């Protein structure tokens, strides 16, 4: 039985969503240490973190000027617990996230991912299709929004520093190559508060371009259709607000 876990959280100018993220984290996860890797935030991010540290006394802050890959590498190196969690600063965990996740801690499981739900999706039919496609994307490329990982499987990982995107794919493949499964779940889940700039045609296309430009051709071909749905939804969101 796992009593507590280290949590690795990447931040950079995350003040807008950080309160929701941390409140849900401490409510639903037994946090041994919260390992913050911050990209030299210029907003109120560090002040928020300091306030939570005064309350919980278990936050470790490291600064990193590199990519998501270098930030995740630094976080992994600081992990001390048997399992640890990657958490994004713009997500809010569901109730009993950790309790629900531990039910999937089988001997052959190396990582457990709680599916993301975009906060703007209200229509049940849209949500159902979104969940199916989002789970498929994880099966192809992985994800780190709210992911529990068996620590010893990644202690030897060396993520290429150039991977500002697809670093999650590298982590997933590393775990799979050791003979362990990476499991995607519908429950638990997290609510993803994406920036408003995503809900513009330019913003949605930039999101797709950034996600694909560093991938290999085979991976890109598998993701084109699924990411096409995200673009279509972004355009739909602009005109209807999903009402």
PDB file of C-alpha atoms in Angstrom, residues 19 33 52 69 94 97 109-110 150 162 193 229 238:
ATOM      1  CA  UNK A  19      -4.876  27.960  -6.760  1.00  0.00           C
ATOM      2  CA  UNK A  33       6.736  16.418  -1.300  1.00  0.00           C
ATOM      3  CA  UNK A  52       1.085  26.999   0.162  1.00  0.00           C
ATOM      4  CA  UNK A  69      12.136  17.744 -21.159  1.00  0.00           C
ATOM      5  CA  UNK A  94     -11.323  15.029  -9.557  1.00  0.00           C
ATOM      6  CA  UNK A  97      -8.150  11.039  -7.507  1.00  0.00           C
ATOM      7  CA  UNK A 109       1.522  -1.327 -14.588  1.00  0.00           C
ATOM      8  CA  UNK A 110       4.237   1.303 -14.934  1.00  0.00           C
ATOM      9  CA  UNK A 150       6.442   3.787 -10.842  1.00  0.00           C
ATOM     10  CA  UNK A 162      15.284  19.260 -27.368  1.00  0.00           C
ATOM     11  CA  UNK A 193      -8.304  24.823 -17.957  1.00  0.00           C
ATOM     12  CA  UNK A 229     -10.891  16.889 -34.028  1.00  0.00           C
ATOM     13  CA  UNK A 238     -15.373  30.130 -31.006  1.00  0.00           C
TER      14      UNK A 238
END
